[in-house]
Backbone as a ProteinNet text record, in pm:
[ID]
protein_1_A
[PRIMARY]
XXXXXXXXXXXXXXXXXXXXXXXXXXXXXXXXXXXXXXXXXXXXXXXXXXXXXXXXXXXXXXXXXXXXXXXXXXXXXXXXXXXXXXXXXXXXXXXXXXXXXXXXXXXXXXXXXXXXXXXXXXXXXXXXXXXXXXXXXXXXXXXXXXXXXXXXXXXXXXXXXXXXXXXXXXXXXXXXXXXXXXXXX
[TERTIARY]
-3138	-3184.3	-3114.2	-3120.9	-3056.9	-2880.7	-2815.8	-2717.8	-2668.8	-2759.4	-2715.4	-2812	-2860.9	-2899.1	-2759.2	-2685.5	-2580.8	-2441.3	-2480.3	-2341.3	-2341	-2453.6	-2506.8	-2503.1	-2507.3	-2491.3	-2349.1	-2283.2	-2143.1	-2049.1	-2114.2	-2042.8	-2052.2	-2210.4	-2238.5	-2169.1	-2153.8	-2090.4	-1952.1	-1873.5	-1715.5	-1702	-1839.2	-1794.4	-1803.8	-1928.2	-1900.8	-1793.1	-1733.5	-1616.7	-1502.6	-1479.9	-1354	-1418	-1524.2	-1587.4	-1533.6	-1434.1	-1378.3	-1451.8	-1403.4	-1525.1	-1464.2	-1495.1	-1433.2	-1447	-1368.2	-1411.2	-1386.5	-1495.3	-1443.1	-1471	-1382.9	-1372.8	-1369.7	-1386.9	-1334.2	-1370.5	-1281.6	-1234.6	-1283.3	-1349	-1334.1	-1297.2	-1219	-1159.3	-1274	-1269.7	-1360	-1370.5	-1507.3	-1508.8	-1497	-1493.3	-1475.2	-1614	-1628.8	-1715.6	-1708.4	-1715.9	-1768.4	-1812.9	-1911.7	-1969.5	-1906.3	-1795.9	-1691.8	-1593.7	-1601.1	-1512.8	-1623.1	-1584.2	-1656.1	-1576	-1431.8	-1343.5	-1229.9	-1190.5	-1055.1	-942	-831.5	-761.2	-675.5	-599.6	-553.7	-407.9	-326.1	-239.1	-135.8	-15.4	103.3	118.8	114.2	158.7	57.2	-88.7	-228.6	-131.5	-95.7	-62.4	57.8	122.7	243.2	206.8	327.9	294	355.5	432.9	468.1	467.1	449.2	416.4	511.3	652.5	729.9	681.8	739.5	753.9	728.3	765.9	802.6	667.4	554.3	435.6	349.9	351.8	227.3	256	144.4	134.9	141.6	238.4	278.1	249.7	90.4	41.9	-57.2	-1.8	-59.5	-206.4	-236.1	-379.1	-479.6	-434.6	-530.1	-528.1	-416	-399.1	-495.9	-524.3	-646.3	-796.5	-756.9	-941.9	-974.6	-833.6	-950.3	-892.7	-877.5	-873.6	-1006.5	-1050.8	-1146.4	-1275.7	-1272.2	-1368	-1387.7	-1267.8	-1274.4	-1322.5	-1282.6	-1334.4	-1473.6	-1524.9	-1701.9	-1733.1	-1681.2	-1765.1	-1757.4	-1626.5	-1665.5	-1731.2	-1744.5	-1837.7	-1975.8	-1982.4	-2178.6	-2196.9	-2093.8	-2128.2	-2133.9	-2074.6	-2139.4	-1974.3	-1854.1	-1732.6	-1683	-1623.1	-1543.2	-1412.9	-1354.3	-1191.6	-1157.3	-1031.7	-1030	-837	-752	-650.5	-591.5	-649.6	-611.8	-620.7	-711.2	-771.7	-857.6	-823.8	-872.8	-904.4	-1011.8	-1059.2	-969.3	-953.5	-924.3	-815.4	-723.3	-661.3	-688.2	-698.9	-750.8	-608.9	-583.9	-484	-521.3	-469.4	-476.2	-366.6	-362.7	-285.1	-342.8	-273.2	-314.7	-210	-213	-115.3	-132.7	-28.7	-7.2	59.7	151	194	137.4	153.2	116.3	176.9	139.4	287.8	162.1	224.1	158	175.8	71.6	102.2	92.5	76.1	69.8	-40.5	-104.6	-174.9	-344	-382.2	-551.6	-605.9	-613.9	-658.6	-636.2	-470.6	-390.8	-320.5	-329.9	-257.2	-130.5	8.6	88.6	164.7	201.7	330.5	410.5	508.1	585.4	579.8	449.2	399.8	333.3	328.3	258	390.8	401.5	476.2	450.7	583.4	581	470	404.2	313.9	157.4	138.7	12.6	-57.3	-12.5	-52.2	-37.3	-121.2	-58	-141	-81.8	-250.2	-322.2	-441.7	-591.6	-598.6	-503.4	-474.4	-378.6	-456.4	-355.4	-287.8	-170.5	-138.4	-152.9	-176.8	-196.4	-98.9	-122.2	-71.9	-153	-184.2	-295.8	-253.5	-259.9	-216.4	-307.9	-232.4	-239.4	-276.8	-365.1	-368.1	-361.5	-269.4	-281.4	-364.5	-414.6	-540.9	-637.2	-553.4	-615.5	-622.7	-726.1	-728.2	-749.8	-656.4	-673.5	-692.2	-780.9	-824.1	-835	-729.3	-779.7	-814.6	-866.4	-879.7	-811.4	-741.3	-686.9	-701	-734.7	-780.2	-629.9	-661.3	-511.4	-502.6	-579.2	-565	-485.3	-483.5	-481.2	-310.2	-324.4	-261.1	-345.8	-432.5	-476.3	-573.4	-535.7	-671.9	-778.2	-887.5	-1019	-1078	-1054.3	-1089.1	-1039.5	-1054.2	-957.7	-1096.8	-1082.9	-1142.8	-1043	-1059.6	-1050.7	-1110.9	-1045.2	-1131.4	-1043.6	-1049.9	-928.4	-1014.5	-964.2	-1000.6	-997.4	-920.1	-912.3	-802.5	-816.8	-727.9	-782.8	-722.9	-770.9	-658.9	-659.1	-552.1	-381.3	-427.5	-302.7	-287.5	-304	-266.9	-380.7	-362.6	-423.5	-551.9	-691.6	-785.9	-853.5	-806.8	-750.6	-865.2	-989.3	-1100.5	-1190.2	-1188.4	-1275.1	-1412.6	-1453.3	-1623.9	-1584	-1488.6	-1448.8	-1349.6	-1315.1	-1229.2	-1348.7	-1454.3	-1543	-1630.4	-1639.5	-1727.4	-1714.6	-1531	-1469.5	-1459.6	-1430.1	-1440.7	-1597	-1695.9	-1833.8	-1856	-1799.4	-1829.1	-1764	-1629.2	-1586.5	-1633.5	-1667.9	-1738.4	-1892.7	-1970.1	-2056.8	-2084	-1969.7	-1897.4	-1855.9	-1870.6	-1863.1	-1991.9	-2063.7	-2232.2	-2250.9	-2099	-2078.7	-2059.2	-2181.2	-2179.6	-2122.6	-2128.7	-2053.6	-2156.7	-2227.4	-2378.8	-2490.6	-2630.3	-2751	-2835.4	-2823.2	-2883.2	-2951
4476.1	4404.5	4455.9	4620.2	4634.8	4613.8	4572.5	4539.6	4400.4	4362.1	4182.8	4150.3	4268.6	4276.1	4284.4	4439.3	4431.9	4393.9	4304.8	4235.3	4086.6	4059.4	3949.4	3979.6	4102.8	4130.1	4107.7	4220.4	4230.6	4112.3	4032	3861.8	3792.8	3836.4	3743.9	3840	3993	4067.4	3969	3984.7	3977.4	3776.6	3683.4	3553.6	3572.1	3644.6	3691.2	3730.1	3792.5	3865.2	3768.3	3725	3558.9	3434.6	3473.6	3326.4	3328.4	3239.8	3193.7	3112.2	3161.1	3046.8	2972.1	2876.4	2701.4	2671.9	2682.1	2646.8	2486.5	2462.7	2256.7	2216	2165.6	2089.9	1962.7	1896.8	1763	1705.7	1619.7	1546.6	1402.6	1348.1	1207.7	1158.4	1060.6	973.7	920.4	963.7	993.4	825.1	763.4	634.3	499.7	555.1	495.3	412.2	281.5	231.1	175.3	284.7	333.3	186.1	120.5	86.3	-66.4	-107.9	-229.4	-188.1	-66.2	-63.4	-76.4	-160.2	-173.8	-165.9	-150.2	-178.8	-66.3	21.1	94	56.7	122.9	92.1	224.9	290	405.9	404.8	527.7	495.8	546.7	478.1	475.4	586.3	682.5	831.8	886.3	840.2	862.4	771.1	647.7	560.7	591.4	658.6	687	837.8	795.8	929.1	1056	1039	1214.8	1192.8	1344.2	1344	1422.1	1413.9	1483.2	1600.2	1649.3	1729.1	1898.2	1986.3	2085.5	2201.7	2138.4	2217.4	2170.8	2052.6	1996	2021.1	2051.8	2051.3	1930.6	1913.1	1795.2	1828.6	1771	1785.7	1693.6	1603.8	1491.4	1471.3	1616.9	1581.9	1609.4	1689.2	1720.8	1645.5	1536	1451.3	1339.4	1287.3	1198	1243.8	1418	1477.9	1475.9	1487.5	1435.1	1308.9	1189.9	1070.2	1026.4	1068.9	1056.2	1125.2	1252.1	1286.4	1192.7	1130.6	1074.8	955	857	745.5	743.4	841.7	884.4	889.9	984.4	984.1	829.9	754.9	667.6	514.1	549.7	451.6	453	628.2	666.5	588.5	601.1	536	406.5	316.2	184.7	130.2	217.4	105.7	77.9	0.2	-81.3	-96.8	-30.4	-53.7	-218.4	-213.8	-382	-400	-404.4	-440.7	-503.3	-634.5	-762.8	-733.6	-748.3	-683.8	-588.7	-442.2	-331.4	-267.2	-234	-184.4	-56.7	-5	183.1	228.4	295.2	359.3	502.9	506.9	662.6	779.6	861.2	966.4	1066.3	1167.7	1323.5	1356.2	1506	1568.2	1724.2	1789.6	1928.8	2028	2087.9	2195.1	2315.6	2365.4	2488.7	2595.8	2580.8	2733.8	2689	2782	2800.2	2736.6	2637.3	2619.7	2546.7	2517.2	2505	2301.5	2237.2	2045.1	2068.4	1926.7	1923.6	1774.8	1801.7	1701.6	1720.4	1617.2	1597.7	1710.3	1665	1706.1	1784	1802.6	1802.3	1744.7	1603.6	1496.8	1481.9	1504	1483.2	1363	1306	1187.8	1251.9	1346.2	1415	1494.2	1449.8	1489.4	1393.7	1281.2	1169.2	1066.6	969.3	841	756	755.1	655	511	476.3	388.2	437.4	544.5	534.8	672.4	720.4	794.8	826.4	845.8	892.9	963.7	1061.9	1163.4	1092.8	1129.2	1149.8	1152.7	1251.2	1283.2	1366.8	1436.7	1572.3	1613.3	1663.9	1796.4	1837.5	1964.6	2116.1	2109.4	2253.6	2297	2372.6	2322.5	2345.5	2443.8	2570.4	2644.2	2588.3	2573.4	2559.7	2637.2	2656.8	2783.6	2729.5	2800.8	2758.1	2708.7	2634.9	2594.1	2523.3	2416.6	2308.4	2198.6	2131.1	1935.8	1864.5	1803.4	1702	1595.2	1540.1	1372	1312.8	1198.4	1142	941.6	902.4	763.5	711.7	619.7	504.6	391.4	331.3	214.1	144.8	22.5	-39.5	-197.8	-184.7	-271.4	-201.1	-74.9	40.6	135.4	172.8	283.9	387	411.6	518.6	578.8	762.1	825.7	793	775.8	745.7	873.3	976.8	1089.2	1166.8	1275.4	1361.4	1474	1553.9	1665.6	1719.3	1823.9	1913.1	2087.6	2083.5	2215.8	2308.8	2412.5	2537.2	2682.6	2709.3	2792.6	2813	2695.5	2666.2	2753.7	2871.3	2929.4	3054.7	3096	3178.5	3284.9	3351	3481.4	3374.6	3265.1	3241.1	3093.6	3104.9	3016.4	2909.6	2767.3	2708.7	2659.7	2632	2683.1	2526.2	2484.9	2343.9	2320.1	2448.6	2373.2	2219.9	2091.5	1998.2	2034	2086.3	2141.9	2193.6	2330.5	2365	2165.2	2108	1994.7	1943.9	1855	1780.9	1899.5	1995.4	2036.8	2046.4	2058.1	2100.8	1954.2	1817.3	1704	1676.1	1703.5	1639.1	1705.2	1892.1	1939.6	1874	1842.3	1739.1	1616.3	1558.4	1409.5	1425.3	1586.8	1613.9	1603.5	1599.7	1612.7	1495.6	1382.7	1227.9	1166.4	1125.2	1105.7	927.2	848.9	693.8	663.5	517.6	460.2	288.1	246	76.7	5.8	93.4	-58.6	11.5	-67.6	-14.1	83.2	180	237.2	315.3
3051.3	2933.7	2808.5	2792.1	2652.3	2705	2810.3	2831.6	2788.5	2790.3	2769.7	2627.8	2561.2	2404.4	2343.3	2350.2	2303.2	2304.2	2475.1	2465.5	2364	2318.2	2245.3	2098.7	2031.8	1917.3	1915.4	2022.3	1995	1964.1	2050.6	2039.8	1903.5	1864.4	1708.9	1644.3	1618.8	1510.3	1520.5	1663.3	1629.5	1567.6	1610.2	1513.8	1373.5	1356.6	1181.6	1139.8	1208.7	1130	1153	1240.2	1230	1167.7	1120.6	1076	904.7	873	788.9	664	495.8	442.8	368.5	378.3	369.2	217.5	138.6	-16	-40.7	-66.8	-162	-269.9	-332.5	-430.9	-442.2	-543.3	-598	-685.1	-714.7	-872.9	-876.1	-986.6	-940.5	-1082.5	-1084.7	-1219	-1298.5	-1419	-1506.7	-1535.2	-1586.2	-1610.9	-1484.6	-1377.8	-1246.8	-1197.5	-1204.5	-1156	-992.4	-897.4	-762.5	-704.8	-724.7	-669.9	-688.7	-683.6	-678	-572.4	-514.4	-375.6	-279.8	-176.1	-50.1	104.4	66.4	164.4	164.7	317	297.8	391.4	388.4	512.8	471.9	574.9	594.6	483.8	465.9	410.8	508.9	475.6	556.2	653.6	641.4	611.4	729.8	724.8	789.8	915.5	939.5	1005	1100.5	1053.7	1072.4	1197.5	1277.7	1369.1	1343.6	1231.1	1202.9	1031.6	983.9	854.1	792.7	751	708.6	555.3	535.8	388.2	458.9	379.2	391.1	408.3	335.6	314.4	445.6	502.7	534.3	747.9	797.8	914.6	981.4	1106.7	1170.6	1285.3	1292.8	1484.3	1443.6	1546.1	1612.6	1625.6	1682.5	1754.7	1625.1	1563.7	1454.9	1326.4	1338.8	1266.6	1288.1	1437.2	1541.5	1485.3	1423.3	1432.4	1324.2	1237.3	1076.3	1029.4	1085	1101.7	1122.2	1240.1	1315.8	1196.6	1181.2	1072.6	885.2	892.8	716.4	723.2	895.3	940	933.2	993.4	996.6	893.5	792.7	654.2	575.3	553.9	531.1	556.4	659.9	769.5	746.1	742	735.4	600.7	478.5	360.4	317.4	440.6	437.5	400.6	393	389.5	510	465.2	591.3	620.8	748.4	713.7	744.3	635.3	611	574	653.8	652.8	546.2	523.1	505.5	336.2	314.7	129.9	103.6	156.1	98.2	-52.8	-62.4	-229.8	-238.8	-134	-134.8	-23.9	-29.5	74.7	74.1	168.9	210.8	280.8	209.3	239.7	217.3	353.6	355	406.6	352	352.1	429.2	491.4	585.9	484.4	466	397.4	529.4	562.3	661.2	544.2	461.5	392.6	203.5	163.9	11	-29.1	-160.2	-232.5	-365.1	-474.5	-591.6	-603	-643.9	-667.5	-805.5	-834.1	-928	-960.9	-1078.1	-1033.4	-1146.6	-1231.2	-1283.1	-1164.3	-990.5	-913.7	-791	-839.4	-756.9	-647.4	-661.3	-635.8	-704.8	-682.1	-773.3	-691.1	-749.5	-660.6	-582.2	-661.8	-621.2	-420.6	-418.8	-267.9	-145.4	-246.3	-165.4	-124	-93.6	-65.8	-216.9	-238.5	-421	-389.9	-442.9	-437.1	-375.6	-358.1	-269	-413.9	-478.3	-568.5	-694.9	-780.5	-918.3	-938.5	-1064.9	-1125	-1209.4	-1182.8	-1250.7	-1428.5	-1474.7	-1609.2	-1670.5	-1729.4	-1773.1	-1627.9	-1635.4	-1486.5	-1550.4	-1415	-1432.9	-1288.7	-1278.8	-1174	-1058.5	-951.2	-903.3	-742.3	-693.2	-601.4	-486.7	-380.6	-223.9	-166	-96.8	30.1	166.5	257.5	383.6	416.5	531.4	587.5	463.3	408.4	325.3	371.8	336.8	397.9	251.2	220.9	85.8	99.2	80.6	76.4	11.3	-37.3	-141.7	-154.7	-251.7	-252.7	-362.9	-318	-421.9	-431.5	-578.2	-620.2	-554.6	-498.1	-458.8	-520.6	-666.7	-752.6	-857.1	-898.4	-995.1	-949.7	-833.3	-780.8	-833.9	-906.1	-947.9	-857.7	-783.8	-743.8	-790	-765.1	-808	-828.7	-675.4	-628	-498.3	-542.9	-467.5	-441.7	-287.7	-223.6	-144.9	-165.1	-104.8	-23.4	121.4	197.5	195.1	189.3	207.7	302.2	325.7	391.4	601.7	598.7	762.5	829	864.1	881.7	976.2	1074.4	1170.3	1184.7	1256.6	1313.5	1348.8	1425.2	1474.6	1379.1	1250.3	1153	1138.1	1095	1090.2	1189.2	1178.3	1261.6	1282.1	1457.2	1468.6	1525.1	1558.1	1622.2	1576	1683.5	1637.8	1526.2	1557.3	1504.9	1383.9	1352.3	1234.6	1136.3	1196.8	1116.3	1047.6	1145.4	1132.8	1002	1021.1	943.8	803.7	792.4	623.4	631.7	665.3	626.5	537	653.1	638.3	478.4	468.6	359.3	218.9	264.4	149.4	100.5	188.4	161	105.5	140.6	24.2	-61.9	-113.6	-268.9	-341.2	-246.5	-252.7	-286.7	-390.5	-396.1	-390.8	-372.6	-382.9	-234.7	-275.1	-119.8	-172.5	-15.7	-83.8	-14.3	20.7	45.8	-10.9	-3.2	-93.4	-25	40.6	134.5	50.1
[MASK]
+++++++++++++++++++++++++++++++++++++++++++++++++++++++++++++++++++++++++++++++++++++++++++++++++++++++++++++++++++++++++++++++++++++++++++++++++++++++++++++++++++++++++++++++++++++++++

């Protein structure tokens, strides 16, 4: 019994100590009346099976898991993906090494695909940390972000920390941070 006590501590001590903490943020465009989008559809880039640029992680599968996680959040909120005439395109971004955007929210063009982004307002200059997920929405009447989140902190011993449960969880925590729905619930 006290054998299988402390092999049970030992297990919870060593997740505490790899258990990683997930910081989020986000921005939303000041003056934004929310509740005139009802519709998204993915952006190119989300669509596309590889994601070029120098900062950002290019794997497939974890590309499927927070696809799969941003789909959920905005589903639970009552939008709808809609091809044809979308209110919003939805883009993320994974960052694997450091590097500084630019950006109201850190959205800068300079990192997105020309047409799918612009900043928020003023830049600043906003630092990256490995193991980031950036999500953002664009008015696709506007080009303008509406709003931008972001998770940081996904990052384990052998780099970026690709578990399903950890994705779903820094998504769900970002979309926290989202308080606009597109139906009356």
């Amino acid at each position: 019994m006290k054998r299988l006590f402390f092999i049970a501590a030992l297990a919870l001590a060593s997740s505490l100590t790899q258990a990683q903490t997930v910081t989020v943020n986000s921005e939303a465009k000041p003056n934004t009346d929310f509740s005139k989008y009802k519709t998204y559809v993915w952006a190119s880039q989300v669509d596309s099976k590889l994601d070029p640029g120098l900062y950002f992680l290019n794997d497939l599968v974890l590309k499927k898991q927070i696809r799969d996680a941003v789909a959920f959040s905005m589903d639970g909120r009552g939008y709808k993906f809609n091809r044809q005439n979308p209110d919003l395109i939805v883009n993320f971004r994974v960052f694997d090494q450091p590097t500084t955007i630019k950006g109201y929210t850190g959205a800068g063009s300079d990192y997105f695909t020309p047409g799918e982004i612009q900043t928020l307002g003023d830049e600043q200059d906003i630092k990256v940390q490995p193991g980031t997920i950036l999500i953002n929405l664009v008015d696709t009447k506007t080009d303008q972000a509406i709003w931008t989140g972001l998770a940081s902190g996904l990052t384990s011993d052998n780099g970026f920390d690709r578990q399903q449960g950890k994705i779903r969880e820094a998504v769900n925590l970002i979309f926290n941070k989202y308080p606009y729905r597109a139906d009356s619930y």
